[in-house]
PDB file of C-alpha atoms in Angstrom:
ATOM      1  CA  ASP A   1     116.349 -18.994  40.850  1.00  0.00           C
ATOM      2  CA  ASP A   2     116.922 -17.589  44.359  1.00  0.00           C
ATOM      3  CA  VAL A   3     113.209 -17.200  45.105  1.00  0.00           C
ATOM      4  CA  ASP A   4     112.497 -20.839  44.317  1.00  0.00           C
ATOM      5  CA  GLU A   5     115.407 -21.962  46.459  1.00  0.00           C
ATOM      6  CA  TYR A   6     114.192 -19.760  49.321  1.00  0.00           C
ATOM      7  CA  LYS A   7     110.697 -21.263  49.071  1.00  0.00           C
ATOM      8  CA  ASN A   8     112.261 -24.721  49.523  1.00  0.00           C
ATOM      9  CA  TYR A   9     113.238 -23.756  53.070  1.00  0.00           C
ATOM     10  CA  GLY A  10     109.579 -23.420  54.089  1.00  0.00           C
ATOM     11  CA  VAL A  11     110.013 -20.166  55.978  1.00  0.00           C
ATOM     12  CA  THR A  12     106.675 -18.941  57.291  1.00  0.00           C
ATOM     13  CA  SER A  13     105.480 -15.369  56.904  1.00  0.00           C
ATOM     14  CA  ASP A  14     105.527 -15.099  60.722  1.00  0.00           C
ATOM     15  CA  GLN A  15     109.217 -16.028  60.710  1.00  0.00           C
ATOM     16  CA  GLU A  16     109.888 -13.507  57.915  1.00  0.00           C
ATOM     17  CA  ASP A  17     108.094 -10.826  59.937  1.00  0.00           C
ATOM     18  CA  LYS A  18     110.189 -11.692  62.999  1.00  0.00           C
ATOM     19  CA  TRP A  19     113.397 -11.513  60.983  1.00  0.00           C
ATOM     20  CA  THR A  20     112.346  -8.161  59.516  1.00  0.00           C
ATOM     21  CA  VAL A  21     111.717  -6.734  62.984  1.00  0.00           C
ATOM     22  CA  GLU A  22     115.097  -8.060  64.174  1.00  0.00           C
ATOM     23  CA  TYR A  23     116.859  -6.627  61.111  1.00  0.00           C
ATOM     24  CA  ILE A  24     115.273  -3.203  61.510  1.00  0.00           C
ATOM     25  CA  SER A  25     115.918  -3.174  65.273  1.00  0.00           C
ATOM     26  CA  HIS A  26     119.557  -4.043  64.678  1.00  0.00           C
ATOM     27  CA  TRP A  27     120.072  -1.196  62.208  1.00  0.00           C
ATOM     28  CA  ILE A  28     118.195   1.295  64.385  1.00  0.00           C
ATOM     29  CA  SER A  29     120.623   0.396  67.195  1.00  0.00           C
ATOM     30  CA  GLN A  30     123.512   1.083  64.794  1.00  0.00           C
ATOM     31  CA  LEU A  31     122.367   4.600  63.829  1.00  0.00           C
ATOM     32  CA  SER A  32     125.145   7.145  63.986  1.00  0.00           C
ATOM     33  CA  VAL A  33     125.804  10.606  62.625  1.00  0.00           C
ATOM     34  CA  ASP A  34     129.395   9.593  61.857  1.00  0.00           C
ATOM     35  CA  ASP A  35     128.810   6.321  59.995  1.00  0.00           C
ATOM     36  CA  LEU A  36     125.729   6.687  57.794  1.00  0.00           C
ATOM     37  CA  LYS A  37     125.490   3.056  56.670  1.00  0.00           C
ATOM     38  CA  ALA A  38     122.555   2.292  58.990  1.00  0.00           C
ATOM     39  CA  VAL A  39     120.615   5.353  57.789  1.00  0.00           C
ATOM     40  CA  ARG A  40     121.076   4.293  54.187  1.00  0.00           C
ATOM     41  CA  LEU A  41     120.038   0.678  54.846  1.00  0.00           C
ATOM     42  CA  LEU A  42     116.923   1.733  56.770  1.00  0.00           C
ATOM     43  CA  SER A  43     116.050   4.109  53.950  1.00  0.00           C
ATOM     44  CA  ARG A  44     116.556   1.444  51.300  1.00  0.00           C
ATOM     45  CA  ILE A  45     114.048  -0.886  52.976  1.00  0.00           C
ATOM     46  CA  ARG A  46     111.725   2.008  53.908  1.00  0.00           C
ATOM     47  CA  ALA A  47     111.777   1.052  57.589  1.00  0.00           C
ATOM     48  CA  GLU A  48     108.942   3.223  58.863  1.00  0.00           C
ATOM     49  CA  GLU A  49     109.664   1.969  62.393  1.00  0.00           C
ATOM     50  CA  SER A  50     112.934   3.888  62.320  1.00  0.00           C
ATOM     51  CA  LEU A  51     111.380   7.321  61.718  1.00  0.00           C
ATOM     52  CA  PRO A  52     111.141   8.444  65.377  1.00  0.00           C
ATOM     53  CA  GLU A  53     114.809   7.652  65.949  1.00  0.00           C
ATOM     54  CA  LEU A  54     115.791   9.261  62.650  1.00  0.00           C
ATOM     55  CA  PHE A  55     113.894  12.397  63.691  1.00  0.00           C
ATOM     56  CA  ARG A  56     115.812  12.480  66.982  1.00  0.00           C
ATOM     57  CA  MET A  57     119.267  11.865  65.569  1.00  0.00           C
ATOM     58  CA  ALA A  58     118.928  14.073  62.488  1.00  0.00           C
ATOM     59  CA  LEU A  59     119.496  17.211  64.559  1.00  0.00           C
ATOM     60  CA  ILE A  60     122.866  16.254  66.036  1.00  0.00           C
ATOM     61  CA  GLY A  61     125.121  15.577  63.058  1.00  0.00           C
ATOM     62  CA  ASP A  62     127.136  17.706  60.685  1.00  0.00           C
ATOM     63  CA  SER A  63     125.616  19.047  57.469  1.00  0.00           C
ATOM     64  CA  PHE A  64     126.197  15.831  55.501  1.00  0.00           C
ATOM     65  CA  ALA A  65     124.594  13.741  58.219  1.00  0.00           C
ATOM     66  CA  ARG A  66     121.583  16.085  58.370  1.00  0.00           C
ATOM     67  CA  LEU A  67     121.230  15.900  54.581  1.00  0.00           C
ATOM     68  CA  THR A  68     121.454  12.104  54.622  1.00  0.00           C
ATOM     69  CA  PHE A  69     118.901  11.864  57.434  1.00  0.00           C
ATOM     70  CA  ALA A  70     116.539  14.320  55.669  1.00  0.00           C
ATOM     71  CA  ASN A  71     116.732  12.329  52.442  1.00  0.00           C
ATOM     72  CA  ALA A  72     116.158   9.049  54.300  1.00  0.00           C
ATOM     73  CA  ILE A  73     113.212  10.435  56.275  1.00  0.00           C
ATOM     74  CA  CYS A  74     111.553  11.670  53.107  1.00  0.00           C
ATOM     75  CA  HIS A  75     112.203   8.417  51.234  1.00  0.00           C
ATOM     76  CA  ILE A  76     110.912   6.209  54.057  1.00  0.00           C
ATOM     77  CA  ALA A  77     107.803   8.355  54.477  1.00  0.00           C
ATOM     78  CA  ASP A  78     106.935   7.838  50.814  1.00  0.00           C
ATOM     79  CA  GLY A  79     106.520   4.120  51.481  1.00  0.00           C
ATOM     80  CA  GLN A  80     103.155   2.383  51.208  1.00  0.00           C
ATOM     81  CA  LYS A  81     103.047   1.426  54.899  1.00  0.00           C
ATOM     82  CA  THR A  82     103.387   5.006  56.146  1.00  0.00           C
ATOM     83  CA  SER A  83     100.226   6.547  57.564  1.00  0.00           C
ATOM     84  CA  PRO A  84      99.152   9.934  56.187  1.00  0.00           C
ATOM     85  CA  ALA A  85      99.860  11.604  59.548  1.00  0.00           C
ATOM     86  CA  MET A  86     103.373  10.141  59.770  1.00  0.00           C
ATOM     87  CA  ARG A  87     104.010  10.972  56.122  1.00  0.00           C
ATOM     88  CA  GLU A  88     103.141  14.634  56.756  1.00  0.00           C
ATOM     89  CA  LEU A  89     105.230  14.780  59.950  1.00  0.00           C
ATOM     90  CA  ALA A  90     108.194  13.227  58.134  1.00  0.00           C
ATOM     91  CA  LYS A  91     107.835  15.647  55.232  1.00  0.00           C
ATOM     92  CA  GLN A  92     107.854  18.597  57.646  1.00  0.00           C
ATOM     93  CA  LYS A  93     110.936  17.215  59.457  1.00  0.00           C
ATOM     94  CA  ALA A  94     112.777  16.749  56.158  1.00  0.00           C
ATOM     95  CA  ILE A  95     111.827  20.250  54.981  1.00  0.00           C
ATOM     96  CA  PHE A  96     113.078  21.676  58.281  1.00  0.00           C
ATOM     97  CA  LEU A  97     116.397  19.843  57.900  1.00  0.00           C
ATOM     98  CA  TRP A  98     116.904  20.892  54.271  1.00  0.00           C
ATOM     99  CA  GLN A  99     116.009  24.497  55.094  1.00  0.00           C
ATOM    100  CA  SER A 100     118.429  24.502  58.040  1.00  0.00           C
ATOM    101  CA  LEU A 101     121.192  23.513  55.623  1.00  0.00           C
ATOM    102  CA  LEU A 102     120.404  26.563  53.488  1.00  0.00           C
ATOM    103  CA  ASP A 103     120.040  28.936  56.449  1.00  0.00           C
ATOM    104  CA  ASN A 104     123.243  28.010  58.284  1.00  0.00           C
ATOM    105  CA  PRO A 105     126.911  27.632  57.376  1.00  0.00           C
ATOM    106  CA  ILE A 106     127.759  24.163  56.073  1.00  0.00           C
ATOM    107  CA  GLU A 107     129.775  22.230  58.640  1.00  0.00           C
ATOM    108  CA  LEU A 108     131.476  18.977  57.692  1.00  0.00           C
ATOM    109  CA  THR A 109     133.608  16.508  59.564  1.00  0.00           C
ATOM    110  CA  ASP A 110     136.844  15.607  57.805  1.00  0.00           C
ATOM    111  CA  LYS A 111     135.494  12.094  57.193  1.00  0.00           C
ATOM    112  CA  HIS A 112     132.345  13.382  55.502  1.00  0.00           C
ATOM    113  CA  ARG A 113     134.224  16.024  53.497  1.00  0.00           C
ATOM    114  CA  ILE A 114     136.463  13.272  52.083  1.00  0.00           C
ATOM    115  CA  GLU A 115     133.475  10.999  51.370  1.00  0.00           C
ATOM    116  CA  ILE A 116     131.653  13.751  49.475  1.00  0.00           C
ATOM    117  CA  ALA A 117     134.791  14.794  47.578  1.00  0.00           C
ATOM    118  CA  ASN A 118     135.410  11.181  46.528  1.00  0.00           C
ATOM    119  CA  ASN A 119     131.805  10.816  45.349  1.00  0.00           C
ATOM    120  CA  LEU A 120     131.984  14.075  43.408  1.00  0.00           C
ATOM    121  CA  GLU A 121     135.269  13.026  41.810  1.00  0.00           C
ATOM    122  CA  SER A 122     133.753   9.703  40.716  1.00  0.00           C
ATOM    123  CA  GLN A 123     130.728  11.500  39.270  1.00  0.00           C
ATOM    124  CA  ALA A 124     133.009  13.912  37.391  1.00  0.00           C
ATOM    125  CA  LYS A 125     134.893  10.993  35.839  1.00  0.00           C
ATOM    126  CA  VAL A 126     131.644   9.431  34.664  1.00  0.00           C
ATOM    127  CA  ARG A 127     130.437  12.740  33.196  1.00  0.00           C
ATOM    128  CA  LYS A 128     133.768  13.205  31.441  1.00  0.00           C
ATOM    129  CA  ASN A 129     133.408   9.788  29.821  1.00  0.00           C
ATOM    130  CA  ILE A 130     129.895  10.434  28.519  1.00  0.00           C
ATOM    131  CA  LYS A 131     130.034  14.117  27.576  1.00  0.00           C
ATOM    132  CA  ASN A 132     132.023  16.257  25.206  1.00  0.00           C
ATOM    133  CA  ILE A 133     135.285  17.003  27.041  1.00  0.00           C
ATOM    134  CA  ASP A 134     135.016  20.706  26.141  1.00  0.00           C
ATOM    135  CA  ASN A 135     131.657  20.902  27.903  1.00  0.00           C
ATOM    136  CA  ILE A 136     132.709  19.651  31.350  1.00  0.00           C
ATOM    137  CA  GLN A 137     131.360  21.618  34.281  1.00  0.00           C
ATOM    138  CA  GLN A 138     133.610  22.325  37.224  1.00  0.00           C
ATOM    139  CA  THR A 139     133.162  19.789  40.020  1.00  0.00           C
ATOM    140  CA  PRO A 140     131.338  21.416  42.937  1.00  0.00           C
ATOM    141  CA  THR A 141     132.869  21.635  46.384  1.00  0.00           C
ATOM    142  CA  PRO A 142     131.404  19.419  49.114  1.00  0.00           C
ATOM    143  CA  GLU A 143     129.680  22.505  50.548  1.00  0.00           C
ATOM    144  CA  GLU A 144     128.160  23.407  47.173  1.00  0.00           C
ATOM    145  CA  ASP A 145     126.963  19.834  46.767  1.00  0.00           C
ATOM    146  CA  ILE A 146     125.223  19.906  50.172  1.00  0.00           C
ATOM    147  CA  VAL A 147     123.467  23.186  49.290  1.00  0.00           C
ATOM    148  CA  ALA A 148     122.403  21.917  45.861  1.00  0.00           C
ATOM    149  CA  SER A 149     121.096  18.677  47.352  1.00  0.00           C
ATOM    150  CA  ALA A 150     119.160  20.547  50.050  1.00  0.00           C
ATOM    151  CA  LYS A 151     117.604  22.820  47.409  1.00  0.00           C
ATOM    152  CA  PHE A 152     116.652  19.759  45.358  1.00  0.00           C
ATOM    153  CA  GLY A 153     115.059  18.079  48.375  1.00  0.00           C
ATOM    154  CA  LEU A 154     113.082  21.200  49.241  1.00  0.00           C
ATOM    155  CA  ALA A 155     111.850  21.668  45.687  1.00  0.00           C
ATOM    156  CA  LYS A 156     110.781  18.025  45.452  1.00  0.00           C
ATOM    157  CA  ALA A 157     109.013  18.113  48.839  1.00  0.00           C
ATOM    158  CA  LYS A 158     107.091  21.267  48.007  1.00  0.00           C
ATOM    159  CA  LYS A 159     105.583  19.798  44.811  1.00  0.00           C
TER     160      LYS A 159
END
């Protein structure tokens, strides 16, 4: 078992905390509106420390980047470590970002348009394999997917 093996190394909780800070700091330094890997990793580990930088960067990307940042901000803010004040601020930032996607034309870089199209194509293949072939819905465009995702985020945040 990996946990038992890890315990054999005798790593202290102080060392784990140090490594966590280093890991989060590294990925904050890698944040980009073009390559969204860092945003996704910070979201996955609910790195509350990254929220101020996510707030700052969320306003400068294309529509896909803004959507990804909004989703990450909301997800991180739902973490147990997040203070009520930060949770509310993050929720308002995410709502602002999602609403801006609905209020403005969708703008996508070529790289993000291809990434979304590839994801949508993969999802369509999965749906085709699990549903009646006669009942397949048309695959949305990348722009339609952004709008639908923003609407979903807004509806979830307003509950």
